Structure formats: structure tokens, C-alpha cells
PDB file of C-alpha atoms in Angstrom:
ATOM      1  CA  MET A   1     107.509 105.131 106.472  1.00  0.00           C
ATOM      2  CA  GLY A   2     104.634 106.748 104.557  1.00  0.00           C
ATOM      3  CA  HIS A   3     100.980 105.879 104.970  1.00  0.00           C
ATOM      4  CA  LYS A   4     100.845 104.159 101.590  1.00  0.00           C
ATOM      5  CA  THR A   5     103.927 102.018 102.261  1.00  0.00           C
ATOM      6  CA  LYS A   6     102.584 100.985 105.638  1.00  0.00           C
ATOM      7  CA  GLY A   7      99.295  99.912 104.090  1.00  0.00           C
ATOM      8  CA  THR A   8     101.109  97.898 101.458  1.00  0.00           C
ATOM      9  CA  ASN A   9     103.217  96.142 104.089  1.00  0.00           C
ATOM     10  CA  ALA A  10     100.104  95.222 106.052  1.00  0.00           C
ATOM     11  CA  GLU A  11      98.561  93.777 102.893  1.00  0.00           C
ATOM     12  CA  ARG A  12     101.711  91.834 102.152  1.00  0.00           C
ATOM     13  CA  GLN A  13     101.691  90.363 105.655  1.00  0.00           C
ATOM     14  CA  ILE A  14      98.112  89.144 105.260  1.00  0.00           C
ATOM     15  CA  ILE A  15      98.830  87.685 101.837  1.00  0.00           C
ATOM     16  CA  HIS A  16     101.643  85.607 103.350  1.00  0.00           C
ATOM     17  CA  MET A  17      99.454  84.491 106.241  1.00  0.00           C
ATOM     18  CA  PHE A  18      96.904  83.082 103.796  1.00  0.00           C
ATOM     19  CA  PHE A  19      99.538  81.669 101.502  1.00  0.00           C
ATOM     20  CA  ASP A  20     101.384  79.909 104.323  1.00  0.00           C
ATOM     21  CA  THR A  21      98.283  77.865 105.181  1.00  0.00           C
ATOM     22  CA  GLY A  22      98.633  76.104 101.817  1.00  0.00           C
ATOM     23  CA  GLU A  23      94.831  76.185 101.476  1.00  0.00           C
ATOM     24  CA  TRP A  24      94.181  79.665 100.104  1.00  0.00           C
ATOM     25  CA  ALA A  25      94.984  81.485  96.848  1.00  0.00           C
ATOM     26  CA  VAL A  26      95.208  85.283  96.835  1.00  0.00           C
ATOM     27  CA  CYS A  27      94.428  88.003  94.302  1.00  0.00           C
ATOM     28  CA  ARG A  28      95.919  91.285  95.471  1.00  0.00           C
ATOM     29  CA  SER A  29      94.138  94.166  93.818  1.00  0.00           C
ATOM     30  CA  ALA A  30      96.061  96.497  91.532  1.00  0.00           C
ATOM     31  CA  GLY A  31      94.227  99.364  93.198  1.00  0.00           C
ATOM     32  CA  SER A  32      91.390 101.723  92.683  1.00  0.00           C
ATOM     33  CA  GLY A  33      92.856 103.451  89.613  1.00  0.00           C
ATOM     34  CA  SER A  34      92.670 100.331  87.496  1.00  0.00           C
ATOM     35  CA  ALA A  35      89.054  99.286  87.886  1.00  0.00           C
ATOM     36  CA  PRO A  36      85.799 101.039  87.046  1.00  0.00           C
ATOM     37  CA  LEU A  37      84.632 100.636  90.648  1.00  0.00           C
ATOM     38  CA  PRO A  38      86.378 100.503  94.015  1.00  0.00           C
ATOM     39  CA  ASN A  39      87.538  97.059  94.944  1.00  0.00           C
ATOM     40  CA  PRO A  40      88.968  95.574  98.130  1.00  0.00           C
ATOM     41  CA  ASP A  41      92.680  95.173  98.822  1.00  0.00           C
ATOM     42  CA  ILE A  42      92.628  91.419  98.404  1.00  0.00           C
ATOM     43  CA  VAL A  43      90.284  88.645  97.383  1.00  0.00           C
ATOM     44  CA  VAL A  44      91.149  85.172  98.669  1.00  0.00           C
ATOM     45  CA  GLY A  45      89.584  81.829  97.923  1.00  0.00           C
ATOM     46  CA  SER A  46      89.842  78.265  99.168  1.00  0.00           C
ATOM     47  CA  SER A  47      88.248  75.397  97.284  1.00  0.00           C
ATOM     48  CA  LYS A  48      88.982  73.191 100.294  1.00  0.00           C
ATOM     49  CA  ARG A  49      87.002  75.482 102.600  1.00  0.00           C
ATOM     50  CA  GLY A  50      84.371  76.425 100.039  1.00  0.00           C
ATOM     51  CA  ARG A  51      84.858  80.125 100.691  1.00  0.00           C
ATOM     52  CA  VAL A  52      85.748  83.408  98.993  1.00  0.00           C
ATOM     53  CA  LEU A  53      86.625  86.450 101.134  1.00  0.00           C
ATOM     54  CA  ALA A  54      86.894  90.092 100.037  1.00  0.00           C
ATOM     55  CA  ILE A  55      89.183  91.848 102.508  1.00  0.00           C
ATOM     56  CA  GLU A  56      89.913  95.513 103.113  1.00  0.00           C
ATOM     57  CA  CYS A  57      93.140  95.882 105.143  1.00  0.00           C
ATOM     58  CA  LYS A  58      93.721  98.647 107.665  1.00  0.00           C
ATOM     59  CA  SER A  59      96.687  99.265 109.926  1.00  0.00           C
ATOM     60  CA  VAL A  60      96.698 101.632 112.910  1.00  0.00           C
ATOM     61  CA  LYS A  61      99.120 102.673 115.621  1.00  0.00           C
ATOM     62  CA  SER A  62      96.341 103.736 117.983  1.00  0.00           C
ATOM     63  CA  ASP A  63      93.708 101.696 119.835  1.00  0.00           C
ATOM     64  CA  PHE A  64      90.954 102.521 117.370  1.00  0.00           C
ATOM     65  CA  LYS A  65      90.205 102.791 113.685  1.00  0.00           C
ATOM     66  CA  TYR A  66      87.526 104.900 112.037  1.00  0.00           C
ATOM     67  CA  LEU A  67      85.699 103.426 109.087  1.00  0.00           C
ATOM     68  CA  THR A  68      83.330 105.543 107.041  1.00  0.00           C
ATOM     69  CA  ASP A  69      79.934 104.544 105.683  1.00  0.00           C
ATOM     70  CA  GLU A  70      81.576 104.730 102.274  1.00  0.00           C
ATOM     71  CA  ASP A  71      84.340 102.258 103.276  1.00  0.00           C
ATOM     72  CA  ILE A  72      81.674  99.788 104.331  1.00  0.00           C
ATOM     73  CA  LYS A  73      79.336 100.389 101.399  1.00  0.00           C
ATOM     74  CA  GLN A  74      82.139  99.902  98.875  1.00  0.00           C
ATOM     75  CA  LEU A  75      83.226  96.615 100.440  1.00  0.00           C
ATOM     76  CA  ASP A  76      79.634  95.383 100.707  1.00  0.00           C
ATOM     77  CA  ASP A  77      78.771  96.327  97.116  1.00  0.00           C
ATOM     78  CA  PHE A  78      81.804  94.532  95.735  1.00  0.00           C
ATOM     79  CA  SER A  79      81.230  91.465  97.908  1.00  0.00           C
ATOM     80  CA  ASN A  80      77.531  91.193  97.099  1.00  0.00           C
ATOM     81  CA  THR A  81      78.209  91.317  93.362  1.00  0.00           C
ATOM     82  CA  PHE A  82      81.243  89.024  93.447  1.00  0.00           C
ATOM     83  CA  GLY A  83      79.710  86.498  95.796  1.00  0.00           C
ATOM     84  CA  ALA A  84      82.249  86.907  98.583  1.00  0.00           C
ATOM     85  CA  GLU A  85      82.185  87.373 102.350  1.00  0.00           C
ATOM     86  CA  ALA A  86      82.994  91.010 103.285  1.00  0.00           C
ATOM     87  CA  TRP A  87      85.712  91.396 105.929  1.00  0.00           C
ATOM     88  CA  PHE A  88      87.730  94.242 107.362  1.00  0.00           C
ATOM     89  CA  ALA A  89      91.189  93.219 108.572  1.00  0.00           C
ATOM     90  CA  ILE A  90      92.558  95.665 111.117  1.00  0.00           C
ATOM     91  CA  ARG A  91      96.085  95.455 112.457  1.00  0.00           C
ATOM     92  CA  PHE A  92      96.568  97.197 115.774  1.00  0.00           C
ATOM     93  CA  ASP A  93     100.276  97.922 116.136  1.00  0.00           C
ATOM     94  CA  LYS A  94     102.040  95.173 118.115  1.00  0.00           C
ATOM     95  CA  ARG A  95      98.689  93.627 119.089  1.00  0.00           C
ATOM     96  CA  GLY A  96      97.980  91.805 115.909  1.00  0.00           C
ATOM     97  CA  TRP A  97      95.185  91.361 113.426  1.00  0.00           C
ATOM     98  CA  TYR A  98      91.438  91.228 113.977  1.00  0.00           C
ATOM     99  CA  PHE A  99      88.906  90.357 111.294  1.00  0.00           C
ATOM    100  CA  LEU A 100      85.447  91.913 111.378  1.00  0.00           C
ATOM    101  CA  ARG A 101      82.389  91.403 109.185  1.00  0.00           C
ATOM    102  CA  SER A 102      80.978  94.718 108.022  1.00  0.00           C
ATOM    103  CA  GLU A 103      77.563  93.920 109.545  1.00  0.00           C
ATOM    104  CA  SER A 104      79.185  93.579 112.980  1.00  0.00           C
ATOM    105  CA  LEU A 105      80.309  97.216 112.988  1.00  0.00           C
ATOM    106  CA  GLU A 106      78.497  99.649 115.232  1.00  0.00           C
ATOM    107  CA  LYS A 107      77.702 103.145 114.134  1.00  0.00           C
ATOM    108  CA  SER A 108      79.453 105.639 116.384  1.00  0.00           C
ATOM    109  CA  SER A 109      78.562 109.148 115.312  1.00  0.00           C
ATOM    110  CA  GLY A 110      77.478 110.716 112.041  1.00  0.00           C
ATOM    111  CA  SER A 111      78.644 108.697 109.061  1.00  0.00           C
ATOM    112  CA  SER A 112      81.582 106.866 110.579  1.00  0.00           C
ATOM    113  CA  PHE A 113      82.133 103.711 112.591  1.00  0.00           C
ATOM    114  CA  VAL A 114      84.776 103.402 115.246  1.00  0.00           C
ATOM    115  CA  VAL A 115      86.433 100.066 115.825  1.00  0.00           C
ATOM    116  CA  THR A 116      88.251 100.066 119.141  1.00  0.00           C
ATOM    117  CA  LEU A 117      90.734  97.383 120.104  1.00  0.00           C
ATOM    118  CA  ASP A 118      88.294  96.226 122.795  1.00  0.00           C
ATOM    119  CA  PHE A 119      85.464  96.052 120.271  1.00  0.00           C
ATOM    120  CA  ALA A 120      87.673  94.132 117.853  1.00  0.00           C
ATOM    121  CA  LYS A 121      88.641  91.628 120.558  1.00  0.00           C
ATOM    122  CA  LYS A 122      85.006  91.057 121.522  1.00  0.00           C
ATOM    123  CA  ASN A 123      83.444  91.035 118.059  1.00  0.00           C
ATOM    124  CA  GLY A 124      86.256  90.147 115.683  1.00  0.00           C
ATOM    125  CA  LEU A 125      88.058  86.952 114.855  1.00  0.00           C
ATOM    126  CA  THR A 126      91.755  86.204 114.938  1.00  0.00           C
ATOM    127  CA  PHE A 127      93.281  84.909 111.718  1.00  0.00           C
ATOM    128  CA  GLU A 128      93.215  81.338 113.051  1.00  0.00           C
ATOM    129  CA  GLU A 129      89.520  81.660 113.909  1.00  0.00           C
ATOM    130  CA  LEU A 130      88.732  83.229 110.546  1.00  0.00           C
ATOM    131  CA  ILE A 131      90.252  80.454 108.458  1.00  0.00           C
ATOM    132  CA  ALA A 132      88.868  77.670 110.654  1.00  0.00           C
ATOM    133  CA  ILE A 133      85.357  78.353 109.319  1.00  0.00           C
ATOM    134  CA  ASP A 134      84.540  75.723 106.761  1.00  0.00           C
ATOM    135  CA  ARG A 135      81.512  76.067 104.476  1.00  0.00           C
ATOM    136  CA  LYS A 136      81.935  72.524 103.280  1.00  0.00           C
ATOM    137  CA  MET A 137      81.946  71.052 106.792  1.00  0.00           C
ATOM    138  CA  LYS A 138      78.799  69.283 107.933  1.00  0.00           C
ATOM    139  CA  ALA A 139      77.648  70.323 111.396  1.00  0.00           C
TER     140      ALA A 139
ATOM    141  CA  MET B   1     103.217 100.736  72.277  1.00  0.00           C
ATOM    142  CA  GLY B   2     105.270  98.370  74.440  1.00  0.00           C
ATOM    143  CA  HIS B   3     104.383  94.768  75.169  1.00  0.00           C
ATOM    144  CA  LYS B   4     103.568  95.572  78.797  1.00  0.00           C
ATOM    145  CA  THR B   5     101.292  98.491  77.926  1.00  0.00           C
ATOM    146  CA  LYS B   6      99.488  96.426  75.329  1.00  0.00           C
ATOM    147  CA  GLY B   7      98.856  93.660  77.862  1.00  0.00           C
ATOM    148  CA  THR B   8      97.527  96.157  80.356  1.00  0.00           C
ATOM    149  CA  ASN B   9      95.153  97.652  77.784  1.00  0.00           C
ATOM    150  CA  ALA B  10      93.831  94.192  76.929  1.00  0.00           C
ATOM    151  CA  GLU B  11      93.205  93.534  80.615  1.00  0.00           C
ATOM    152  CA  ARG B  12      91.461  96.864  81.017  1.00  0.00           C
ATOM    153  CA  GLN B  13      89.193  96.085  78.084  1.00  0.00           C
ATOM    154  CA  ILE B  14      88.153  92.768  79.631  1.00  0.00           C
ATOM    155  CA  ILE B  15      87.559  94.385  83.014  1.00  0.00           C
ATOM    156  CA  HIS B  16      85.153  96.836  81.410  1.00  0.00           C
ATOM    157  CA  MET B  17      83.380  94.077  79.496  1.00  0.00           C
ATOM    158  CA  PHE B  18      82.647  92.268  82.766  1.00  0.00           C
ATOM    159  CA  PHE B  19      81.817  95.455  84.604  1.00  0.00           C
ATOM    160  CA  ASP B  20      79.396  96.657  81.925  1.00  0.00           C
ATOM    161  CA  THR B  21      77.232  93.556  82.394  1.00  0.00           C
ATOM    162  CA  GLY B  22      76.360  94.796  85.893  1.00  0.00           C
ATOM    163  CA  GLU B  23      76.554  91.198  87.132  1.00  0.00           C
ATOM    164  CA  TRP B  24      80.277  90.723  87.748  1.00  0.00           C
ATOM    165  CA  ALA B  25      82.839  92.186  90.144  1.00  0.00           C
ATOM    166  CA  VAL B  26      86.509  92.209  89.187  1.00  0.00           C
ATOM    167  CA  CYS B  27      89.788  91.918  91.092  1.00  0.00           C
ATOM    168  CA  ARG B  28      92.665  92.923  88.815  1.00  0.00           C
ATOM    169  CA  SER B  29      95.876  91.446  90.127  1.00  0.00           C
ATOM    170  CA  ALA B  30      98.681  93.757  91.223  1.00  0.00           C
ATOM    171  CA  GLY B  31     101.066  91.425  89.421  1.00  0.00           C
ATOM    172  CA  SER B  32     103.520  88.688  90.072  1.00  0.00           C
ATOM    173  CA  GLY B  33     105.934  90.751  92.162  1.00  0.00           C
ATOM    174  CA  SER B  34     103.428  91.244  94.935  1.00  0.00           C
ATOM    175  CA  ALA B  35     102.353  87.713  95.719  1.00  0.00           C
ATOM    176  CA  PRO B  36     104.298  84.652  96.864  1.00  0.00           C
ATOM    177  CA  LEU B  37     103.015  82.666  93.894  1.00  0.00           C
ATOM    178  CA  PRO B  38     102.043  83.536  90.333  1.00  0.00           C
ATOM    179  CA  ASN B  39      98.467  84.633  90.005  1.00  0.00           C
ATOM    180  CA  PRO B  40      96.238  85.305  87.020  1.00  0.00           C
ATOM    181  CA  ASP B  41      95.630  88.751  85.545  1.00  0.00           C
ATOM    182  CA  ILE B  42      92.106  89.003  86.862  1.00  0.00           C
ATOM    183  CA  VAL B  43      89.685  87.116  89.075  1.00  0.00           C
ATOM    184  CA  VAL B  44      85.998  87.835  88.498  1.00  0.00           C
ATOM    185  CA  GLY B  45      82.964  86.671  90.395  1.00  0.00           C
ATOM    186  CA  SER B  46      79.200  86.818  90.044  1.00  0.00           C
ATOM    187  CA  SER B  47      76.906  85.888  92.908  1.00  0.00           C
ATOM    188  CA  LYS B  48      74.018  85.981  90.438  1.00  0.00           C
ATOM    189  CA  ARG B  49      75.674  83.388  88.202  1.00  0.00           C
ATOM    190  CA  GLY B  50      77.264  81.421  91.037  1.00  0.00           C
ATOM    191  CA  ARG B  51      80.667  81.522  89.388  1.00  0.00           C
ATOM    192  CA  VAL B  52      84.261  82.625  89.961  1.00  0.00           C
ATOM    193  CA  LEU B  53      86.666  82.792  86.999  1.00  0.00           C
ATOM    194  CA  ALA B  54      90.456  83.128  87.081  1.00  0.00           C
ATOM    195  CA  ILE B  55      91.519  84.645  83.769  1.00  0.00           C
ATOM    196  CA  GLU B  56      94.913  85.016  82.122  1.00  0.00           C
ATOM    197  CA  CYS B  57      94.731  87.627  79.344  1.00  0.00           C
ATOM    198  CA  LYS B  58      96.780  87.442  76.154  1.00  0.00           C
ATOM    199  CA  SER B  59      96.801  89.729  73.158  1.00  0.00           C
ATOM    200  CA  VAL B  60      98.344  88.888  69.796  1.00  0.00           C
ATOM    201  CA  LYS B  61      98.665  90.522  66.399  1.00  0.00           C
ATOM    202  CA  SER B  62      99.146  87.221  64.620  1.00  0.00           C
ATOM    203  CA  ASP B  63      96.745  84.316  64.022  1.00  0.00           C
ATOM    204  CA  PHE B  64      98.168  82.195  66.808  1.00  0.00           C
ATOM    205  CA  LYS B  65      99.350  82.359  70.390  1.00  0.00           C
ATOM    206  CA  TYR B  66     101.832  80.047  72.072  1.00  0.00           C
ATOM    207  CA  LEU B  67     101.147  79.059  75.662  1.00  0.00           C
ATOM    208  CA  THR B  68     103.737  77.155  77.649  1.00  0.00           C
ATOM    209  CA  ASP B  69     103.144  74.247  80.020  1.00  0.00           C
ATOM    210  CA  GLU B  70     104.138  76.655  82.757  1.00  0.00           C
ATOM    211  CA  ASP B  71     101.465  79.219  81.724  1.00  0.00           C
ATOM    212  CA  ILE B  72      98.834  76.516  81.999  1.00  0.00           C
ATOM    213  CA  LYS B  73     100.175  74.923  85.180  1.00  0.00           C
ATOM    214  CA  GLN B  74     100.288  78.285  86.978  1.00  0.00           C
ATOM    215  CA  LEU B  75      96.720  79.131  86.036  1.00  0.00           C
ATOM    216  CA  ASP B  76      95.494  75.640  86.967  1.00  0.00           C
ATOM    217  CA  ASP B  77      97.308  75.639  90.328  1.00  0.00           C
ATOM    218  CA  PHE B  78      95.880  79.003  91.312  1.00  0.00           C
ATOM    219  CA  SER B  79      92.376  78.087  90.153  1.00  0.00           C
ATOM    220  CA  ASN B  80      92.352  74.713  91.900  1.00  0.00           C
ATOM    221  CA  THR B  81      93.390  76.263  95.206  1.00  0.00           C
ATOM    222  CA  PHE B  82      91.117  79.305  94.922  1.00  0.00           C
ATOM    223  CA  GLY B  83      88.097  77.387  93.727  1.00  0.00           C
ATOM    224  CA  ALA B  84      87.786  79.146  90.375  1.00  0.00           C
ATOM    225  CA  GLU B  85      87.300  78.155  86.739  1.00  0.00           C
ATOM    226  CA  ALA B  86      90.572  78.508  84.786  1.00  0.00           C
ATOM    227  CA  TRP B  87      90.268  80.483  81.531  1.00  0.00           C
ATOM    228  CA  PHE B  88      92.651  81.935  78.990  1.00  0.00           C
ATOM    229  CA  ALA B  89      91.328  85.054  77.252  1.00  0.00           C
ATOM    230  CA  ILE B  90      93.047  85.627  73.929  1.00  0.00           C
ATOM    231  CA  ARG B  91      92.483  88.734  71.857  1.00  0.00           C
ATOM    232  CA  PHE B  92      93.345  88.317  68.205  1.00  0.00           C
ATOM    233  CA  ASP B  93      93.923  91.776  66.768  1.00  0.00           C
ATOM    234  CA  LYS B  94      90.769  93.149  65.128  1.00  0.00           C
ATOM    235  CA  ARG B  95      89.067  89.747  65.416  1.00  0.00           C
ATOM    236  CA  GLY B  96      88.085  89.936  69.032  1.00  0.00           C
ATOM    237  CA  TRP B  97      88.294  87.840  72.172  1.00  0.00           C
ATOM    238  CA  TYR B  98      88.055  84.087  72.602  1.00  0.00           C
ATOM    239  CA  PHE B  99      87.902  82.334  75.950  1.00  0.00           C
ATOM    240  CA  LEU B 100      89.425  78.878  76.357  1.00  0.00           C
ATOM    241  CA  ARG B 101      89.497  76.481  79.298  1.00  0.00           C
ATOM    242  CA  SER B 102      93.003  75.199  79.946  1.00  0.00           C
ATOM    243  CA  GLU B 103      91.874  71.572  79.574  1.00  0.00           C
ATOM    244  CA  SER B 104      90.692  72.324  76.036  1.00  0.00           C
ATOM    245  CA  LEU B 105      94.193  73.225  74.869  1.00  0.00           C
ATOM    246  CA  GLU B 106      95.996  70.796  72.630  1.00  0.00           C
ATOM    247  CA  LYS B 107      99.676  70.085  73.009  1.00  0.00           C
ATOM    248  CA  SER B 108     101.516  71.089  69.867  1.00  0.00           C
ATOM    249  CA  SER B 109     105.208  70.323  70.241  1.00  0.00           C
ATOM    250  CA  GLY B 110     107.559  70.023  73.172  1.00  0.00           C
ATOM    251  CA  SER B 111     106.332  71.975  76.161  1.00  0.00           C
ATOM    252  CA  SER B 112     104.151  74.528  74.441  1.00  0.00           C
ATOM    253  CA  PHE B 113     100.593  74.748  73.192  1.00  0.00           C
ATOM    254  CA  VAL B 114      99.603  76.680  70.129  1.00  0.00           C
ATOM    255  CA  VAL B 115      96.216  78.317  69.971  1.00  0.00           C
ATOM    256  CA  THR B 116      95.395  79.282  66.413  1.00  0.00           C
ATOM    257  CA  LEU B 117      92.522  81.600  65.557  1.00  0.00           C
ATOM    258  CA  ASP B 118      90.757  78.636  63.904  1.00  0.00           C
ATOM    259  CA  PHE B 119      91.234  76.520  67.024  1.00  0.00           C
ATOM    260  CA  ALA B 120      89.942  79.354  69.202  1.00  0.00           C
ATOM    261  CA  LYS B 121      86.842  79.773  67.032  1.00  0.00           C
ATOM    262  CA  LYS B 122      86.095  76.032  67.160  1.00  0.00           C
ATOM    263  CA  ASN B 123      86.945  75.371  70.811  1.00  0.00           C
ATOM    264  CA  GLY B 124      86.632  78.709  72.544  1.00  0.00           C
ATOM    265  CA  LEU B 125      83.732  80.828  73.652  1.00  0.00           C
ATOM    266  CA  THR B 126      82.957  84.431  72.839  1.00  0.00           C
ATOM    267  CA  PHE B 127      82.474  86.747  75.797  1.00  0.00           C
ATOM    268  CA  GLU B 128      78.693  86.546  75.426  1.00  0.00           C
ATOM    269  CA  GLU B 129      78.815  82.746  75.456  1.00  0.00           C
ATOM    270  CA  LEU B 130      81.186  82.711  78.430  1.00  0.00           C
ATOM    271  CA  ILE B 131      79.004  84.824  80.679  1.00  0.00           C
ATOM    272  CA  ALA B 132      75.764  83.107  79.651  1.00  0.00           C
ATOM    273  CA  ILE B 133      76.798  79.993  81.609  1.00  0.00           C
ATOM    274  CA  ASP B 134      74.894  79.968  84.874  1.00  0.00           C
ATOM    275  CA  ARG B 135      75.818  77.576  87.678  1.00  0.00           C
ATOM    276  CA  LYS B 136      72.692  78.475  89.577  1.00  0.00           C
ATOM    277  CA  MET B 137      70.381  77.678  86.660  1.00  0.00           C
ATOM    278  CA  LYS B 138      68.422  74.401  86.857  1.00  0.00           C
ATOM    279  CA  ALA B 139      68.605  72.347  83.671  1.00  0.00           C
TER     280      ALA B 139
END
């Protein structure tokens, strides 16, 4: 299975996860060729939760994923303009999905960030944790 | 030029109109095959304006455009779940774009709505009028 196909399957899996909650609607992006500026893989919204999330999906077989400054800047720029929360969704093969806010990522060396599985477990959210956040909920 | 290509060009034109304002970010949908449920052609957001719009784009050569109950229901369902305003964008050849809220559409006969150019001029907004609305503005 090619890199592109794998990425698309990961996206499709996330789309179904959101859809199956019954509380989220999903716009899957047609891709970078179609828009004047880079945009994230999916944008999801929930009127019930009062939230909009811009999500860049990554899938890796190893225990770590490199993200470049550019990956993070592009997601942040889009999210700031749109008015969305910026999230990276990383699927570690057979160990599931972790969701990380771009500001939680630690610079490793030069212009890239490394997200290890350990880091993701400590600093990321599972899907269930991610969608449990409710902007409309009173504390 | 085929129907599909024409639709895509109309979408692309709208995307650039939003992008050129510098205040909106755009997610162009990958299309109905990729998501569990129908979704609109584009979803745009502006943190500056405090708004998210779900937009279904139509392009016609004639002076009218038929929209079915199903067209409207699909856009409304998505928008209600996402937390977005539901808009139809109709481009009448050589006479420009008009933006109409689904609730402004009048039932014509049976299960379809007809949007004439006259109706669109009376009840729709131009692009400039559409984006001038500001949810963050105090009256």
C-alpha cells in the first residue's frame, strides 16, 4: 500500500470516528492542489459542543513521527484564520490514535519536532478525551 | 466543458473570492464519495468575523435554478450538526453570484424550489454583502 493510500485510509478512519458519534459533521479537504493555501486534511464541527477543529492526520509504523516547522505553521495559520482549534492526529500502527495541539509539541532539533509514542501518551488525548471537551459546558 | 468541470470552476472562483479578502480560510470538500454523509462544496470560516459558512455552489446559464428538497435538507442537516450558517451560492452566467439562506427559499411546485434571477436579486446577498456581516460586531 502506497504512502498516499495509507494516509487516505487514516483520514477515512478518523472521519468515521467523528461521524459515528452523531454529534460532529466533517469536511474532508480536497487537497492542497485545489486551494490557494495549504489546508488541513479535515475540518470538523459540532454545534452541540460549540467547537470547530482543524485536523492534520498522520500515520506511522514506527514509534515516532517527525513534524516540520512548516507542518505546524501551515496548520496554525489556517486555524487562526478560520477560527478553529489546531490538532495533529497521529496514528501509531496497532497502538491507536493520539491527538496533540500544535502548541504542545516540543522542538527536537533544527526545524523539526519529533513526536514519540511516549510523548503522545503523556501529552496527547485519545479520541474519547478529545471529543469530551465541551465549550458550551459550564464549569 | 462538462457539467462537473463547470461546477468545479465555480467552486474555485468562490474559494478565491474568500481567500482574496484575507479574512477567511476555506475547506473545499473532497466530495460525496469520501464522507459517510453528504457534505457541502465548501466550508469557510473567519475568526475575525466570528462566522462559519457551509456553502453549496451552483452555476447556471439560464435565469433560474431548481433546488430539490433533498438539496436543502442535506445542506441544513450538515450545517445544523457542524454549527455553520447554510448558504446556497448561485452563479447566473455573466450576471454574477448571489448568496441565499436555505430558509429564504420559496417552494415552487412539488418537491423542488425554483430560484429565479429576480428572486435572487431581491432575496439574496452579493458576495460583498455576505461577508460584511460580522457576528462579533456590537450593534
